Short mmCIF file of C-alpha atoms in Angstrom, two decimals:
data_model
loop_
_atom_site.label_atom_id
_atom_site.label_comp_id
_atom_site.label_asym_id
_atom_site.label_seq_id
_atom_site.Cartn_x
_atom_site.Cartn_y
_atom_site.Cartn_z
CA UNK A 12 -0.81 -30.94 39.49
CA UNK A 13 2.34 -32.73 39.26
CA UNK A 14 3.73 -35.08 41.34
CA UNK A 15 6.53 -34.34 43.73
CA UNK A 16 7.66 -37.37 44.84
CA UNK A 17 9.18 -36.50 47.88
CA UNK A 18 8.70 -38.73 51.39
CA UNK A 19 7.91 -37.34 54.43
CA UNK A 20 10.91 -39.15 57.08
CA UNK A 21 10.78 -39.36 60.92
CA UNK A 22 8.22 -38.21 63.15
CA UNK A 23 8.68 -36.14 66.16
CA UNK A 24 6.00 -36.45 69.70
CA UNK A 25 8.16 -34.62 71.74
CA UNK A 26 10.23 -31.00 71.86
CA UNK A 27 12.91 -32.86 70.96
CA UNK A 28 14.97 -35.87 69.95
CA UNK A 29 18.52 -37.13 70.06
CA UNK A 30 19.80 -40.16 68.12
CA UNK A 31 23.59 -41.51 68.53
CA UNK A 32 23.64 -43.91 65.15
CA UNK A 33 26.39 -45.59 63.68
CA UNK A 34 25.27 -47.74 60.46
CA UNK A 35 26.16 -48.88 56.64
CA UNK A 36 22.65 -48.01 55.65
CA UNK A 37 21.28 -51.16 53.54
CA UNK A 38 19.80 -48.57 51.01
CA UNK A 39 20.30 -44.99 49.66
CA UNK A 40 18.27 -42.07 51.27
CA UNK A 41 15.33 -40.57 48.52
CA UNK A 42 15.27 -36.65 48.65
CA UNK A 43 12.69 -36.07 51.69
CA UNK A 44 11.64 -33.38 53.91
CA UNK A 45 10.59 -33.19 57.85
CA UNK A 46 7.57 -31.25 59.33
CA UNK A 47 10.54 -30.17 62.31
CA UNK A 48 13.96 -29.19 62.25
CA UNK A 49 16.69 -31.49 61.81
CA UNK A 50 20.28 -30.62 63.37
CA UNK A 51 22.94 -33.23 62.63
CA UNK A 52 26.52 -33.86 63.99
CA UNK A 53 28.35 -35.92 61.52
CA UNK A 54 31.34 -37.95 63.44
CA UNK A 55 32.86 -40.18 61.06
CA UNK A 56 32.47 -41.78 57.75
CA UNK A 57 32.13 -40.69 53.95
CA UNK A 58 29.02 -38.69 53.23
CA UNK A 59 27.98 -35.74 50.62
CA UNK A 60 24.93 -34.36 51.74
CA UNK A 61 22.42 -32.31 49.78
CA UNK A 62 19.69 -29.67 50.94
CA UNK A 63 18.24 -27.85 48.39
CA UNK A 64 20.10 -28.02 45.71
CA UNK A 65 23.13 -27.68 47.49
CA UNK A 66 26.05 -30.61 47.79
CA UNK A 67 28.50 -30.69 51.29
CA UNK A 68 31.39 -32.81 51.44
CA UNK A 69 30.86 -33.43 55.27
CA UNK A 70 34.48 -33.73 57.93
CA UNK A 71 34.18 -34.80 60.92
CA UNK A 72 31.81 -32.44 63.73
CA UNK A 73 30.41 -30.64 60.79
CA UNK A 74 26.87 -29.85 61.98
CA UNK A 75 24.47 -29.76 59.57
CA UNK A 76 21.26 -27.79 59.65
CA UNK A 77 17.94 -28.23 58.27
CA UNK A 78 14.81 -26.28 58.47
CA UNK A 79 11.89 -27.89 58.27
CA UNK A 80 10.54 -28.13 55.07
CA UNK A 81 13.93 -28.59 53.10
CA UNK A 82 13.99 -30.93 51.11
CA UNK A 83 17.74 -33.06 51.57
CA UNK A 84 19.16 -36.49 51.30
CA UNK A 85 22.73 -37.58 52.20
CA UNK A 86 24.39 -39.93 49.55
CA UNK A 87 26.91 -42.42 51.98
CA UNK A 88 30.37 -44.29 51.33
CA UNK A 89 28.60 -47.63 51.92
CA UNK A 90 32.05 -49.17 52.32
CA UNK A 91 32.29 -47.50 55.82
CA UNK A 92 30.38 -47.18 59.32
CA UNK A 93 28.34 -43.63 59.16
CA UNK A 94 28.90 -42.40 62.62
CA UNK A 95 26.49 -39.36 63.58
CA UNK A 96 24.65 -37.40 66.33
CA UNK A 97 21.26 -36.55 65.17
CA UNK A 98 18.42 -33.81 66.62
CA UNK A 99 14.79 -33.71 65.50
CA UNK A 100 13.40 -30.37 67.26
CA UNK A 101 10.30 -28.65 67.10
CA UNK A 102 10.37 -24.85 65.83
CA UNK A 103 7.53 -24.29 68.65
CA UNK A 104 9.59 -25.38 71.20
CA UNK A 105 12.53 -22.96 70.28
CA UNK A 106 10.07 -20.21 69.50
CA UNK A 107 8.87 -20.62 73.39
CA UNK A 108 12.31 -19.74 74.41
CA UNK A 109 12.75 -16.74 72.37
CA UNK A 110 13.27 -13.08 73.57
CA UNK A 111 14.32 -9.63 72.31
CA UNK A 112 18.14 -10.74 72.92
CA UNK A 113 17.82 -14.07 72.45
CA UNK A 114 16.58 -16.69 69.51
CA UNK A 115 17.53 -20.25 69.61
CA UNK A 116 16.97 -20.69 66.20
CA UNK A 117 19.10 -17.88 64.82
CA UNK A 118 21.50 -20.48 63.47
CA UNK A 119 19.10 -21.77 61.42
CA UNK A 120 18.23 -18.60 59.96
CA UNK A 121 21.96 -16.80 59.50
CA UNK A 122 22.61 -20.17 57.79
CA UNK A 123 20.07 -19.62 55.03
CA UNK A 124 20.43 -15.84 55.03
CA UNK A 125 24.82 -16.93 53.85
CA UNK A 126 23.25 -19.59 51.71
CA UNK A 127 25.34 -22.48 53.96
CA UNK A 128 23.32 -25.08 55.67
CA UNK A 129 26.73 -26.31 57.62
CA UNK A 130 28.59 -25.12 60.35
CA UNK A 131 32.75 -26.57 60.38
CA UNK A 132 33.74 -26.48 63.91
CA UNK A 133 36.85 -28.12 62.51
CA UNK A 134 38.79 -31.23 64.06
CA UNK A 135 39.00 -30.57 67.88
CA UNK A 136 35.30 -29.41 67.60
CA UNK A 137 33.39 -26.75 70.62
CA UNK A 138 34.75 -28.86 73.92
CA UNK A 139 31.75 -26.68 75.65
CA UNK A 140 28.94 -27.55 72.64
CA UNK A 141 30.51 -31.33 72.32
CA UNK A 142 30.68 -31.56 76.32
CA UNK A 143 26.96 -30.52 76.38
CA UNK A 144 25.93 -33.33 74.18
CA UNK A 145 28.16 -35.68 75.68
CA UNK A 146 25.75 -35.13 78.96
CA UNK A 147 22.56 -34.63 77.43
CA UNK A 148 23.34 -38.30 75.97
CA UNK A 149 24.58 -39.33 79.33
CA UNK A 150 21.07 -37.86 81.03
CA UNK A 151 18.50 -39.23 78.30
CA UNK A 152 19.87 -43.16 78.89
CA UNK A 153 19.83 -42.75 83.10
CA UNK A 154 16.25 -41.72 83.41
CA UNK A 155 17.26 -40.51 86.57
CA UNK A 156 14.89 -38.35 88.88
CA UNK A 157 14.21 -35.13 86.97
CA UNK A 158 14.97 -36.74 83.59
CA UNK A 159 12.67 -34.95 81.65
CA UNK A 160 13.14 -31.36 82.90
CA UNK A 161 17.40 -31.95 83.59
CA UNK A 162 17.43 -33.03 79.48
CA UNK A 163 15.30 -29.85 78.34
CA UNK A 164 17.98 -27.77 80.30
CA UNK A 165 21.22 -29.28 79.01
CA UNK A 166 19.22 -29.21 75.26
CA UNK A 167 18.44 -25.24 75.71
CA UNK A 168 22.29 -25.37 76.87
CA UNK A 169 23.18 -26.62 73.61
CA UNK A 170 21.62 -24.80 71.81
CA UNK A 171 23.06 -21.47 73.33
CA UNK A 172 26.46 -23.02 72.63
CA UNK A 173 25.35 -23.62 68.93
CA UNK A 174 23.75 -20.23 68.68
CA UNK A 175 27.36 -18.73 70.18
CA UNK A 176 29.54 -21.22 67.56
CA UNK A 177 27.33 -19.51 64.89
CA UNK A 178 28.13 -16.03 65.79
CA UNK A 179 31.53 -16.15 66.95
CA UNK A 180 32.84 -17.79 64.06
CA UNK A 181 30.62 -16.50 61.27
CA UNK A 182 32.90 -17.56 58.68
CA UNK A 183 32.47 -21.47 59.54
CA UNK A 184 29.67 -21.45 57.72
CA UNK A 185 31.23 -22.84 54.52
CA UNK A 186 29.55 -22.93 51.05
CA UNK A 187 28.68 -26.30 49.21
CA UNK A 188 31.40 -28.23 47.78
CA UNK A 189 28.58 -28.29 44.36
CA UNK A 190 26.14 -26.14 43.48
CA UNK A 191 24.62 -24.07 40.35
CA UNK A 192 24.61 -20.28 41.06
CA UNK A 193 21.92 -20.29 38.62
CA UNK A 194 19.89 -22.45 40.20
CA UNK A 195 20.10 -21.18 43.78
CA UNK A 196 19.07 -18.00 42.36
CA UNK A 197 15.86 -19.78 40.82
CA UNK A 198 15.44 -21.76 44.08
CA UNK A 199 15.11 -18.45 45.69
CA UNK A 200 13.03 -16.99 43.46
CA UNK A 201 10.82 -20.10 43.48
CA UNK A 202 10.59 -20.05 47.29
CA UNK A 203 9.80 -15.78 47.33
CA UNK A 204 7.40 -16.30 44.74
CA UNK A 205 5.18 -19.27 45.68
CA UNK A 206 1.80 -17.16 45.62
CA UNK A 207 2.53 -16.68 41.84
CA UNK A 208 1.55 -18.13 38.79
CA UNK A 209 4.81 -19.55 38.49
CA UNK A 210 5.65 -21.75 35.81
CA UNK A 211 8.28 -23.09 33.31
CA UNK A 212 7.96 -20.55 30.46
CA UNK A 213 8.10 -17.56 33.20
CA UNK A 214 10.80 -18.41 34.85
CA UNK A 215 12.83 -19.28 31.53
CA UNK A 216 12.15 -15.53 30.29
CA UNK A 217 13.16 -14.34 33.72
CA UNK A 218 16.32 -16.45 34.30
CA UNK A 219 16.99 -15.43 30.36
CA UNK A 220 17.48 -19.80 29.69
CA UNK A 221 15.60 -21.74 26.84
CA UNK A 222 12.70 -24.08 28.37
CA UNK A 223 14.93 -27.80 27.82
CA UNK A 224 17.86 -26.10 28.99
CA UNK A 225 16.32 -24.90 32.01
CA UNK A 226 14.24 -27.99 32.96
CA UNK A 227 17.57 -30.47 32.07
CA UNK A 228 19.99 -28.46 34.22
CA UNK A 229 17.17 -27.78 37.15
CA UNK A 230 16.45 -31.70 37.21
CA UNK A 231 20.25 -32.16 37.00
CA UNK A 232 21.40 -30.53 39.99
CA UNK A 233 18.58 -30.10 42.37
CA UNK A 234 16.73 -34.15 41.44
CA UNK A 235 13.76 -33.18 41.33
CA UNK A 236 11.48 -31.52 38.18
CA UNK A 237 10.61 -27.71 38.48
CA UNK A 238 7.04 -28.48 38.56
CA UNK A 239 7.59 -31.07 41.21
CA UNK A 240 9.53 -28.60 43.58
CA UNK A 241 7.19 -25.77 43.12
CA UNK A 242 4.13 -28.05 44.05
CA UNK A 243 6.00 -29.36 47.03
CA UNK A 244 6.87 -25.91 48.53
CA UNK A 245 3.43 -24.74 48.23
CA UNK A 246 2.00 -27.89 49.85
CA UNK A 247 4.83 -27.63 52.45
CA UNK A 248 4.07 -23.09 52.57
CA UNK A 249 0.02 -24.03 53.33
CA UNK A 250 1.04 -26.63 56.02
CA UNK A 251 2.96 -24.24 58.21
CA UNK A 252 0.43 -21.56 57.69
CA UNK A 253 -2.60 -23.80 58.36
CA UNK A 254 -1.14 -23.42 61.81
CA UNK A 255 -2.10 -19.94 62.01
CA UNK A 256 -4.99 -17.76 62.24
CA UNK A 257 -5.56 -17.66 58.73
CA UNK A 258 -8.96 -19.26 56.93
CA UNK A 259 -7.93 -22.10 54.52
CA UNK A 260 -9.12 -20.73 51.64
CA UNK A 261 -7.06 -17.77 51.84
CA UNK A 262 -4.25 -19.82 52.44
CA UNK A 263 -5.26 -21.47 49.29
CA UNK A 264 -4.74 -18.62 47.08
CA UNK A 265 -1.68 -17.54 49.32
CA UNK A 266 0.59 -20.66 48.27
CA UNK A 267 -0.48 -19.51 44.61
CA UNK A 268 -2.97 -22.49 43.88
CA UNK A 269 -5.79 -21.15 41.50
CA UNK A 270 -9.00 -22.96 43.08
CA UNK A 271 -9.58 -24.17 46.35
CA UNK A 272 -11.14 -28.11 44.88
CA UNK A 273 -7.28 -27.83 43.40
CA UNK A 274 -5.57 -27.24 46.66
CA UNK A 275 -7.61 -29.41 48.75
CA UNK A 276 -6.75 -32.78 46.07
CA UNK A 277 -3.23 -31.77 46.16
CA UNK A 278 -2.93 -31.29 50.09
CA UNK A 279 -4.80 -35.10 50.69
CA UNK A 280 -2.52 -36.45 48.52
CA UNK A 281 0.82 -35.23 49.54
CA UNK A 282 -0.36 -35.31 53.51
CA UNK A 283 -2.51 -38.03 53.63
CA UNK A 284 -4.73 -35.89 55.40
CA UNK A 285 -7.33 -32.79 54.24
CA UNK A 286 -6.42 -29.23 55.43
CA UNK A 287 -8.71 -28.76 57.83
CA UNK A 288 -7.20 -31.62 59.50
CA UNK A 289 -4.15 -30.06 60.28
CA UNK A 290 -5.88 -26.89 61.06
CA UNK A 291 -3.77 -25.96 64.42
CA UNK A 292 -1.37 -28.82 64.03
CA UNK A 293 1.82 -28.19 65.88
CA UNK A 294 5.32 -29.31 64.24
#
């Protein structure tokens, strides 16, 4: 099985976590990928940033949204601060909140349903989404009386108001400033495929594009190898269903490995754990 090369970053103990950073990062960012989601409010600076695939020339209070499992880096102007708001959250957490009328991570979700991982709120921002985060920054550093419980309201708070940016102004979600049709249509076809037999020579006869062409142009745009990307989805696809009631050899043969000795080498390697070790985990 071939190696992915990918990095798990940042770890997450808690429902949530909120960063205020400002930085020249010493080094560039390696495509990685996070076991939670990852919401991020870019202030100031010059930053492209790529999720799967997909290249964003971020202005100021773009939020950018990643789901767990997508793999991203941002590439920064290292002549100038990078200014940014940063959440880690935990999909169980907004999962606990949802209701028939209501899902908190909806703009997740309508963001990979119109192919756009970033919402453009534009210069003067959401005064009622910005104001929200202004306080929930204001509440984490007090650690007044109530601390915990006050910060998990104003966070559900924001993320109504993010939910409500997303829906009343369904056309800010704006398409990447780069990207290969071609290859977002072999992303997706990758990621609804995964319990396949996938490999190079299939999807070349699918995608009607000789074998060099195909693995030149993939490698090209997206940075990583086809055979890389497909492992690390399937790794990534038998992580979040280990945490289900589903046995682990099924899930073996679910994420389209042939043999379970396969899968379990693979899984210890990428995770640094075996599967039954993460049996139940929680992201």
């Amino acid at each position: 099985m071939e190696e992915t090369g990918y990095e798990k970053r940042g770890y997450l103990h808690s429902d949530f976590r909120l960063f205020h950073l400002t930085d020249i990062p010493a080094e560039e960012f390696a495509f990685h990928y996070h076991d939670f989601d990852k919401i991020i409010i870019f202030l100031s600076g010059r930053v492209d940033y790529t999720i799967e695939g997909q290249t964003y020339q971020l202005m100021p209070y773009d939020i950018v949204l990643v789901n767990h499992g997508e793999i991203h880096r941002p590439r920064i102007d290292q002549s100038l601060p990078y200014s940014r708001i940063i959440v880690y959250l935990s999909p169980d957490f907004l999962d606990s909140y949802k209701t028939e009328d209501c899902d908190l991570s909806l703009c997740f979700r309508h963001g990979a349903d119109t192919h756009s991982h970033v919402l453009r709120m534009g210069a003067a921002g959401d005064d009622s989404l910005f104001q929200t985060v202004r306080l929930l920054e204001k509440a984490d550093a007090q650690k007044a009386y109530g601390h915990q419980l006050y910060c998990q309201v104003l966070f559900i708070e924001f993320m109504i108001h993010l939910n409500r940016a997303a829906l009343s102004y369904g056309k800010t979600y704006f398409a990447a400033s780069h990207f290969n049709p071609k290859i977002l249509e072999i992303t997706d076809f990758i990621n609804r495929h995964l319990s396949w037999d996938l490999n190079v020579d299939l999807i070349s006869e699918t995608f009607f594009l000789s074998k060099y062409h195909l693995m030149r142009t993939f490698k090209q745009e997206t940075g990583y190898t086809i055979g890389g990307y497909i492992n690390c989805k399937r790794l990534l696809m038998a992580r979040q269903l280990l945490r289900e009631e589903v046995s682990i050899t099924h899930i073996c043969y679910l994420c389209g490995f042939k043999n379970y000795s396969t899968f379990f080498r693979a899984y210890k390697k990428f995770f640094h754990e075996a599967p039954k070790e993460s049996k139940g985990l929680h992201l």
